[in-house]
Amino acid sequence: MASVGRASAMLASGTMVSRVLGFVRSWVLIQAIGVIAVGANAYGTATQVPNSIYAIIAQGLLSAILVPQIVRASVHADGGKAYINKLVTLGILIFAGVAIVATLMAPWLAQLFGARGDFAGLVTAFAYWSLPQIFFLGLYTLLGEVLNARKSFGPFTWAPVFNNVVSIAMLLVFILVFGTQAQHPRPHATAWTPGMIALLGGGATLGIAVQALVLFFFWRKVGLKFRFDFKWRGVDLGTAGKAAGWTFAMLLLTQLAAVIETNVANTVGDSNHFASVAAMTQSWLIFMLPHSIIAVSIVTAFYTRMAEHAREGDITSFRTDFSTATRSISALISFFSVAIIVAAYPIARVFTEDYSQMGNVLIGYAAGLVPFCILFVIQRAFYSLGDTRTPFLFTLAQVVVVIAGVLLCLLADPQYRAMSIAFAVSAAGTVQAIIAAFLLRRRVRGFDGRRIFRGLWRFLLSALVAGGAGFLVLFLLGGYTSGFAVHGIITSVLSIAAVGVVMLAVYAGMLRLLRTQEFGAAWAMVQGRLPRRSGRS
């Protein structure tokens, strides 16, 4: 258990540094191109294209399949080295092929994501620079998951630091050469020159390339040396292919929903005045911060253990790890979910003067943070069992709900359309988490559900009480009346800190009153020192 704590601490520290730099990068990006602006939405749409394609061919596919397959291959005479080289060789060829084809199809992909007219031309221009990211994103995930499977967790979470440093440097060069959005407004798509597009899009791709290639330096430390190996027979790649089928179908569904979300967001018309793709993208990055630091850090460390328990048929230990991960994550995420909702306006004000629309989108996403993180644990539980069919089924339900909800958002006023999409995504994710929990319980015949749900209602109740206290503090600071809390960046930061301190004190007091100790245990896990025994829930 101590090794899980150390691994979680390594992941959390790397993710923390990366996310802090990511915040800096987002802030500099918004200064450069704005958030409620044509250029920002074009750039956001163009970068969503490679991210969507990458998600289909790599992200979930590799994390769902690679770790369990490498764990199983570790029993081979060579420790799985042949399997790894063959799989990485195949992956590199696939990623390169898809990146080339996608780049050639940039104009059609821009239209697929709802771009029209001059706006479509700007999206296409950005896409030509952004789509090669598919190769490097895939390579980063492939190399990183191999290291994770070898229980070398640090490099995968620290590599994005290099990406953020490079991206920030390129953005600063952009501002130095072309000025900020406030200094030199670019209200129309035609105001963007090829040099602006190349520097902005090319700089982002360069950062991702560095993020991927730096992982090769860590392979030798885990006893691996990459060599191209095109002899794919006899290494059980067929098993991975069968598992990949369901995951591939699942990711197609989720990206179909993402395409529809982007299309609906791009219907707001005057994107210089209404929140659209850029505001949704930046709000999602803020939403993902606690998920990445807490949920991903804890689950990634437990994931390999659960895969090992599943391989050995030790379902009791599997249930124990699942329960511990779920309760630990819920204890921390419940607080952050409510805290983000309460402080959404000053958080958004740190990034942009158009804080109200971005803040509303952030509230919509934060409402679904708890089920989103619990679902992440459940998905990894199924993947560690080698089951990719069931996640497809509960994702199908989520996609149906989210598509219906997002299409209904067309009825909303353009000023509130992006916020409505965020709430629709949260509602669909909640439905998905409930269905997934039921299916996992049936699959493993119980997962310590009573203890998990007993803890969950206490966490949520405590977070709501803390949220009430935080709301009162922010109200007194003028956070909802254009007062001190949203007057400027410094006042916003000070107000966020004040709200956070008060909420944390009330939350900790409520958990103590309800005799709940998971919060301290979870924080100790992230810090790398697990308690000797878990507390009552």
XYZ file of C-alpha atoms in Angstrom:
537
model
C 0.000 0.000 0.000
C 2.886 2.375 0.713
C 4.008 1.994 -2.917
C 0.564 3.111 -4.069
C 0.873 6.191 -1.875
C 4.320 7.054 -3.239
C 3.116 6.515 -6.797
C 0.073 8.720 -6.167
C 2.339 11.428 -4.709
C 4.659 11.293 -7.736
C 1.691 11.514 -10.100
C 0.014 14.272 -8.110
C 3.172 16.399 -7.905
C 3.855 16.072 -11.620
C 0.234 16.771 -12.469
C 0.188 19.735 -10.086
C 3.211 21.377 -11.707
C 1.875 20.624 -15.170
C -1.577 21.992 -14.358
C -0.193 25.144 -12.779
C 1.858 25.738 -15.917
C -1.244 24.824 -17.920
C -3.114 27.572 -16.103
C -0.318 29.985 -16.960
C -0.442 28.814 -20.569
C -4.237 29.281 -20.708
C -3.941 32.754 -19.205
C -1.268 33.800 -21.698
C -3.277 32.264 -24.561
C -6.375 34.249 -23.574
C -4.332 37.445 -23.411
C -3.013 36.654 -26.883
C -6.271 35.769 -28.652
C -9.108 36.382 -26.169
C -11.847 33.957 -25.105
C -15.013 35.551 -26.511
C -13.522 36.172 -29.951
C -13.565 34.783 -33.486
C -9.872 33.835 -33.466
C -10.148 32.096 -30.114
C -13.106 30.009 -31.269
C -11.392 29.146 -34.557
C -8.263 28.063 -32.708
C -10.356 26.108 -30.183
C -12.291 24.332 -32.940
C -9.105 23.504 -34.870
C -7.358 22.020 -31.822
C -10.458 20.016 -30.983
C -10.154 18.171 -34.300
C -6.797 16.437 -33.510
C -7.858 15.876 -29.905
C -11.021 14.103 -31.054
C -9.214 11.921 -33.573
C -6.483 11.202 -31.043
C -9.086 10.178 -28.470
C -10.571 7.684 -30.936
C -7.331 5.992 -31.958
C -5.176 6.367 -28.882
C -6.262 7.844 -25.578
C -8.924 5.509 -24.235
C -7.839 2.687 -26.542
C -4.335 2.495 -25.127
C -5.187 3.112 -21.477
C -7.966 0.533 -21.678
C -5.863 -2.148 -23.329
C -2.160 -1.483 -23.028
C -1.649 -1.744 -19.267
C -3.572 -5.032 -18.813
C -1.921 -6.524 -21.916
C 1.606 -5.581 -20.836
C 0.944 -6.891 -17.317
C -0.132 -10.204 -18.834
C 2.841 -10.208 -21.241
C 5.240 -9.722 -18.345
C 5.094 -13.457 -17.665
C 6.853 -14.116 -21.005
C 10.472 -15.237 -20.917
C 11.751 -11.800 -21.999
C 9.545 -9.928 -19.530
C 7.298 -8.642 -22.318
C 9.997 -6.688 -24.182
C 9.211 -8.229 -27.574
C 5.529 -7.521 -27.136
C 6.217 -3.890 -26.254
C 8.459 -3.264 -29.286
C 5.952 -4.842 -31.656
C 3.046 -2.872 -30.198
C 4.929 0.432 -30.234
C 6.055 -0.160 -33.824
C 2.477 -0.815 -34.875
C 1.270 2.224 -32.972
C 3.810 4.558 -34.573
C 2.758 3.445 -38.059
C -0.941 3.888 -37.259
C -0.481 7.313 -35.678
C 1.673 8.549 -38.565
C -0.811 7.291 -41.162
C -3.833 8.819 -39.440
C -2.039 12.155 -38.899
C -1.123 12.398 -42.597
C -4.616 11.515 -43.834
C -6.282 13.843 -41.322
C -4.052 16.765 -42.298
C -4.946 16.284 -45.963
C -8.640 16.278 -44.966
C -8.404 19.492 -42.901
C -10.986 21.494 -44.946
C -13.618 18.771 -44.618
C -12.893 18.216 -40.934
C -13.352 21.943 -40.270
C -16.819 21.770 -41.810
C -17.594 18.619 -39.850
C -17.067 20.610 -36.650
C -19.507 23.309 -37.711
C -17.204 25.897 -39.323
C -18.660 27.888 -42.207
C -17.607 30.799 -44.447
C -14.516 32.828 -43.547
C -14.568 31.195 -40.125
C -14.131 27.788 -41.814
C -11.098 29.107 -43.693
C -9.471 30.228 -40.444
C -10.267 26.917 -38.730
C -8.769 25.041 -41.683
C -5.592 27.122 -41.592
C -5.151 26.394 -37.887
C -5.977 22.705 -38.481
C -3.118 22.277 -40.960
C -0.736 23.168 -38.115
C -2.677 21.341 -35.397
C -3.487 17.980 -36.976
C 0.112 16.636 -36.876
C -0.420 16.667 -33.106
C -2.279 13.369 -33.573
C 1.015 11.557 -34.115
C 2.771 13.066 -31.111
C -0.249 12.738 -28.785
C -0.525 9.075 -29.714
C 3.192 8.508 -29.251
C 3.108 10.235 -25.843
C 0.260 8.042 -24.615
C 1.820 4.875 -26.023
C 5.236 5.450 -24.447
C 3.727 6.707 -21.203
C 1.384 3.760 -20.718
C 4.294 1.371 -21.253
C 6.140 3.156 -18.439
C 3.012 3.036 -16.238
C 2.659 -0.685 -16.828
C 6.285 -1.026 -15.707
C 5.323 0.924 -12.534
C 7.349 3.959 -13.571
C 4.616 6.552 -13.064
C 6.528 9.817 -12.861
C 7.605 10.510 -16.481
C 4.062 10.257 -17.884
C 2.818 13.060 -15.630
C 5.966 15.191 -15.700
C 6.387 15.191 -19.506
C 3.531 17.720 -20.051
C 5.635 20.217 -18.077
C 7.981 20.414 -21.082
C 4.978 20.930 -23.357
C 3.666 23.809 -21.269
C 7.071 25.510 -21.043
C 7.521 25.387 -24.823
C 3.920 26.517 -25.449
C 4.197 29.452 -23.035
C 7.440 30.553 -24.685
C 5.837 30.444 -28.145
C 2.794 32.380 -26.930
C 5.015 35.070 -25.461
C 6.766 35.335 -28.805
C 3.344 35.692 -30.462
C 2.416 38.540 -28.086
C 5.807 40.203 -28.608
C 5.436 40.087 -32.399
C 1.676 40.595 -32.900
C 0.433 42.049 -29.607
C -2.409 40.962 -27.348
C -6.063 40.761 -28.325
C -6.732 43.884 -26.244
C -3.905 45.830 -27.915
C -4.680 44.713 -31.452
C -8.245 43.347 -31.702
C -8.827 40.856 -34.491
C -12.648 40.930 -34.826
C -12.814 39.123 -38.159
C -11.341 35.893 -39.514
C -9.658 37.813 -42.328
C -7.613 39.791 -39.781
C -5.486 36.710 -39.107
C -2.295 36.501 -41.208
C -0.456 33.275 -42.160
C 2.387 34.281 -39.817
C 0.019 34.580 -36.847
C -1.549 31.213 -37.612
C 1.805 29.472 -38.088
C 3.281 30.831 -34.867
C 0.219 30.001 -32.765
C -0.592 26.601 -34.272
C 2.996 25.519 -34.888
C 4.046 26.493 -31.368
C 1.345 24.291 -29.849
C 2.397 21.323 -31.997
C 6.068 21.811 -31.111
C 5.218 21.618 -27.402
C 3.355 18.333 -27.814
C 6.222 16.897 -29.884
C 8.686 17.652 -27.079
C 6.278 16.128 -24.544
C 6.242 12.840 -26.462
C 9.885 12.517 -27.462
C 11.247 13.183 -23.967
C 9.719 9.886 -22.771
C 12.227 7.867 -24.800
C 14.912 8.945 -22.318
C 13.105 7.141 -19.487
C 12.780 3.787 -21.229
C 16.313 2.686 -20.412
C 15.645 3.256 -16.721
C 12.984 0.522 -16.783
C 15.165 -1.873 -18.793
C 13.652 -1.161 -22.217
C 15.291 -0.264 -25.498
C 13.051 0.503 -28.435
C 13.692 -1.178 -31.750
C 11.311 -1.295 -34.678
C 9.829 -4.796 -34.891
C 7.432 -5.592 -37.735
C 7.003 -9.263 -36.851
C 3.616 -8.968 -35.172
C 2.653 -12.631 -35.141
C 2.867 -14.760 -32.024
C 2.733 -12.027 -29.405
C -1.012 -12.223 -28.693
C -1.816 -8.982 -30.492
C -5.053 -10.641 -31.525
C -6.292 -10.459 -27.947
C -5.563 -6.754 -27.818
C -7.312 -6.316 -31.151
C -10.497 -7.953 -29.886
C -10.478 -5.775 -26.782
C -9.768 -2.728 -28.912
C -12.901 -3.273 -30.992
C -15.316 -2.351 -28.214
C -13.142 0.509 -26.994
C -12.860 1.873 -30.519
C -16.635 1.780 -30.910
C -17.074 3.470 -27.528
C -14.699 6.279 -28.457
C -16.444 6.780 -31.790
C -19.662 7.345 -29.855
C -18.118 9.872 -27.479
C -16.490 11.799 -30.311
C -19.779 11.836 -32.213
C -21.246 13.582 -29.190
C -18.251 15.966 -29.117
C -18.755 16.877 -32.783
C -22.400 17.690 -32.116
C -21.451 19.769 -29.050
C -18.982 21.801 -31.129
C -21.494 22.276 -33.946
C -24.157 23.537 -31.553
C -21.629 25.810 -29.793
C -20.650 27.304 -33.159
C -24.279 28.304 -33.848
C -24.141 31.288 -31.470
C -23.476 33.551 -34.446
C -21.534 36.550 -33.142
C -18.730 34.762 -31.298
C -17.207 38.135 -30.409
C -19.992 38.606 -27.843
C -21.253 35.148 -26.859
C -19.452 32.240 -25.180
C -18.688 29.428 -27.596
C -15.963 26.825 -28.186
C -13.102 28.799 -26.613
C -14.994 29.486 -23.370
C -16.036 25.825 -23.192
C -12.456 24.676 -23.773
C -10.979 26.914 -21.075
C -13.749 26.024 -18.603
C -13.138 22.339 -19.259
C -9.424 22.773 -18.498
C -10.307 24.292 -15.120
C -12.826 21.496 -14.517
C -10.145 18.914 -15.273
C -7.646 20.327 -12.761
C -8.964 18.539 -9.627
C -9.777 15.457 -11.703
C -6.207 15.244 -13.003
C -4.475 15.956 -9.710
C -6.692 13.745 -7.541
C -8.623 11.157 -9.560
C -6.024 10.380 -12.226
C -3.181 10.307 -9.710
C -4.920 7.898 -7.335
C -6.539 5.679 -9.984
C -3.419 5.353 -12.148
C -1.513 4.019 -9.150
C -4.334 1.580 -8.309
C -4.982 0.571 -11.923
C -1.989 -1.718 -12.322
C -2.766 -3.318 -8.946
C -6.370 -3.995 -9.970
C -5.184 -5.487 -13.258
C -2.834 -7.782 -11.315
C -5.633 -8.841 -8.928
C -7.891 -9.542 -11.908
C -5.200 -11.613 -13.608
C -4.737 -13.655 -10.429
C -8.482 -14.022 -9.853
C -8.263 -12.232 -6.491
C -11.639 -10.459 -6.617
C -11.606 -9.692 -2.893
C -8.455 -7.587 -3.209
C -9.861 -6.091 -6.410
C -12.985 -4.923 -4.532
C -10.861 -3.512 -1.709
C -8.731 -1.421 -4.087
C -11.808 -0.204 -5.972
C -13.549 0.833 -2.771
C -10.478 2.599 -1.400
C -9.884 4.500 -4.636
C -13.537 5.527 -4.988
C -13.946 6.732 -1.396
C -10.615 8.542 -1.368
C -11.392 10.382 -4.589
C -14.961 11.235 -3.539
C -13.768 12.733 -0.237
C -11.626 15.292 -2.074
C -13.591 15.832 -5.285
C -16.880 16.625 -3.503
C -15.236 19.662 -1.928
C -13.650 20.892 -5.155
C -16.873 20.460 -7.141
C -18.834 22.791 -4.861
C -15.867 25.164 -4.433
C -15.582 25.661 -8.212
C -19.331 26.309 -8.496
C -19.240 28.923 -5.720
C -16.103 30.691 -6.970
C -16.754 30.315 -10.715
C -17.011 34.052 -11.425
C -13.770 35.164 -9.758
C -12.013 32.115 -11.251
C -13.161 33.161 -14.710
C -12.219 36.784 -13.985
C -8.598 35.710 -13.501
C -8.590 34.752 -17.180
C -10.868 37.289 -18.850
C -12.982 40.395 -18.310
C -15.878 38.475 -19.932
C -16.112 36.478 -16.725
C -19.873 35.988 -16.404
C -20.376 33.887 -19.534
C -17.249 31.809 -18.959
C -18.171 31.452 -15.280
C -21.623 30.121 -16.181
C -20.061 27.474 -18.429
C -17.685 26.504 -15.624
C -20.614 26.076 -13.204
C -22.332 23.777 -15.693
C -19.293 21.506 -15.957
C -18.457 21.551 -12.223
C -21.938 20.285 -11.391
C -20.922 16.937 -12.887
C -17.407 16.657 -11.437
C -18.190 14.040 -8.757
C -19.943 11.529 -11.063
C -17.298 12.187 -13.722
C -14.494 11.143 -11.364
C -16.393 8.136 -9.975
C -17.084 7.014 -13.535
C -13.340 7.227 -14.233
C -12.694 4.726 -11.419
C -15.437 2.400 -12.677
C -14.129 2.473 -16.251
C -10.633 1.567 -15.111
C -12.084 -1.230 -12.984
C -13.713 -2.753 -16.069
C -10.547 -2.279 -18.132
C -8.452 -4.040 -15.490
C -10.897 -6.954 -15.751
C -10.196 -7.049 -19.492
C -13.811 -6.003 -20.186
C -14.215 -3.289 -22.811
C -17.689 -4.353 -23.982
C -19.524 -3.173 -20.861
C -18.002 0.349 -20.933
C -19.264 0.572 -24.519
C -22.798 -0.185 -23.341
C -22.958 2.429 -20.601
C -21.206 4.960 -22.845
C -23.898 4.345 -25.470
C -26.513 5.383 -22.912
C -24.519 8.516 -22.070
C -24.133 9.498 -25.722
C -27.868 9.202 -26.347
C -28.616 11.449 -23.366
C -25.924 14.010 -24.172
C -26.870 14.304 -27.851
C -30.541 14.810 -26.951
C -29.614 17.368 -24.308
C -27.173 19.283 -26.522
C -29.657 19.465 -29.395
C -32.227 20.912 -26.987
C -29.653 23.620 -26.237
C -30.395 25.040 -29.688
C -33.571 26.404 -28.084
C -31.544 28.375 -25.524
C -30.658 32.025 -26.021
C -27.188 32.328 -27.644
C -25.943 34.048 -24.485
C -26.650 30.890 -22.469
C -26.130 28.208 -25.113
C -22.599 27.211 -24.084
C -23.673 27.050 -20.419
C -26.636 24.859 -21.394
C -24.306 22.478 -23.234
C -22.138 22.186 -20.119
C -25.137 21.298 -17.950
C -26.301 18.758 -20.545
C -22.870 17.093 -20.475
C -22.959 16.923 -16.664
C -26.447 15.436 -16.617
C -25.503 12.774 -19.167
C -22.350 11.918 -17.220
C -24.377 11.431 -14.056
C -26.707 9.006 -15.820
C -23.703 7.152 -17.215
C -22.053 6.840 -13.779
C -25.218 5.392 -12.220
C -25.595 2.794 -14.969
C -21.878 1.929 -14.836
C -21.965 1.435 -11.054
C -24.910 -0.937 -11.354
C -23.163 -2.985 -14.063
C -19.889 -3.216 -12.112
C -21.728 -4.304 -8.978
C -23.373 -7.088 -10.960
C -20.079 -8.060 -12.617
C -18.032 -8.509 -9.404
C -21.020 -9.337 -7.165
C -20.689 -6.323 -4.928
C -18.025 -3.650 -4.490
C -18.406 -2.424 -0.912
C -21.299 -0.302 -2.138
C -22.863 0.492 1.208
C -19.618 1.893 2.561
C -19.025 3.903 -0.612
C -22.516 5.424 -0.646
C -22.476 6.082 3.103
C -19.302 8.061 2.639
C -20.564 9.813 -0.505
C -23.674 11.355 1.046
C -21.585 12.628 3.953
C -19.032 14.159 1.608
C -21.727 15.856 -0.469
C -23.655 17.132 2.555
C -20.469 18.549 4.058
C -19.531 20.157 0.735
C -22.967 21.791 0.386
C -22.767 23.257 3.889
C -19.271 24.535 3.109
C -20.594 25.898 -0.179
C -23.212 27.915 1.691
C -20.483 29.499 3.805
C -18.377 30.194 0.722
C -21.349 31.742 -1.096
C -21.926 34.139 1.824
C -18.255 35.204 1.852
C -18.206 35.788 -1.906
C -21.503 37.680 -1.757
C -20.073 40.020 0.863
C -17.008 40.516 -1.358
C -19.209 41.515 -4.308
C -18.596 38.393 -6.350
C -22.142 38.389 -7.713
C -22.595 42.166 -8.043
C -19.491 43.252 -10.034
C -17.742 44.234 -6.815
C -14.320 43.702 -5.282
C -14.160 39.937 -5.973
C -14.343 40.416 -9.762
C -12.804 43.883 -10.063
C -9.434 42.623 -11.299
C -7.063 39.685 -11.343
C -5.494 40.381 -7.943
C -8.826 40.973 -6.193
C -10.201 37.807 -7.781
C -7.272 35.718 -6.558
C -7.611 37.133 -3.043
C -11.345 36.414 -3.051
C -10.831 32.853 -4.283
C -8.328 32.302 -1.479
C -10.733 33.708 1.138
C -13.606 31.549 -0.097
C -11.358 28.485 -0.264
C -10.060 28.888 3.291
C -13.545 29.335 4.734
C -15.006 26.441 2.756
C -12.148 24.117 3.651
C -12.514 24.897 7.356
C -16.266 24.289 7.277
C -15.875 21.134 5.181
C -13.264 19.671 7.531
C -15.461 20.559 10.515
C -18.501 18.868 8.986
C -16.534 15.710 8.193
C -15.275 15.638 11.756
C -18.810 16.129 13.063
C -20.007 13.226 10.891
C -17.045 11.099 12.017
C -15.659 10.701 8.522
C -11.921 10.180 8.127
C -11.562 9.499 4.395
C -10.611 13.112 3.640
C -7.433 12.870 5.694
C -6.670 9.401 4.369
C -7.092 10.549 0.773
C -4.888 13.591 1.280
C -2.256 11.390 2.902
C -2.423 9.107 -0.139
C -1.775 11.989 -2.503
C 1.132 13.054 -0.287
C 2.537 9.519 -0.351
C 1.928 8.408 3.224
C -1.031 6.077 3.595
C -2.659 5.594 6.996
C -2.289 2.265 8.698
C -5.980 1.701 8.578
C -8.879 3.398 6.851
C -11.408 5.304 8.838
C -15.087 4.699 9.176
C -17.423 6.071 6.573
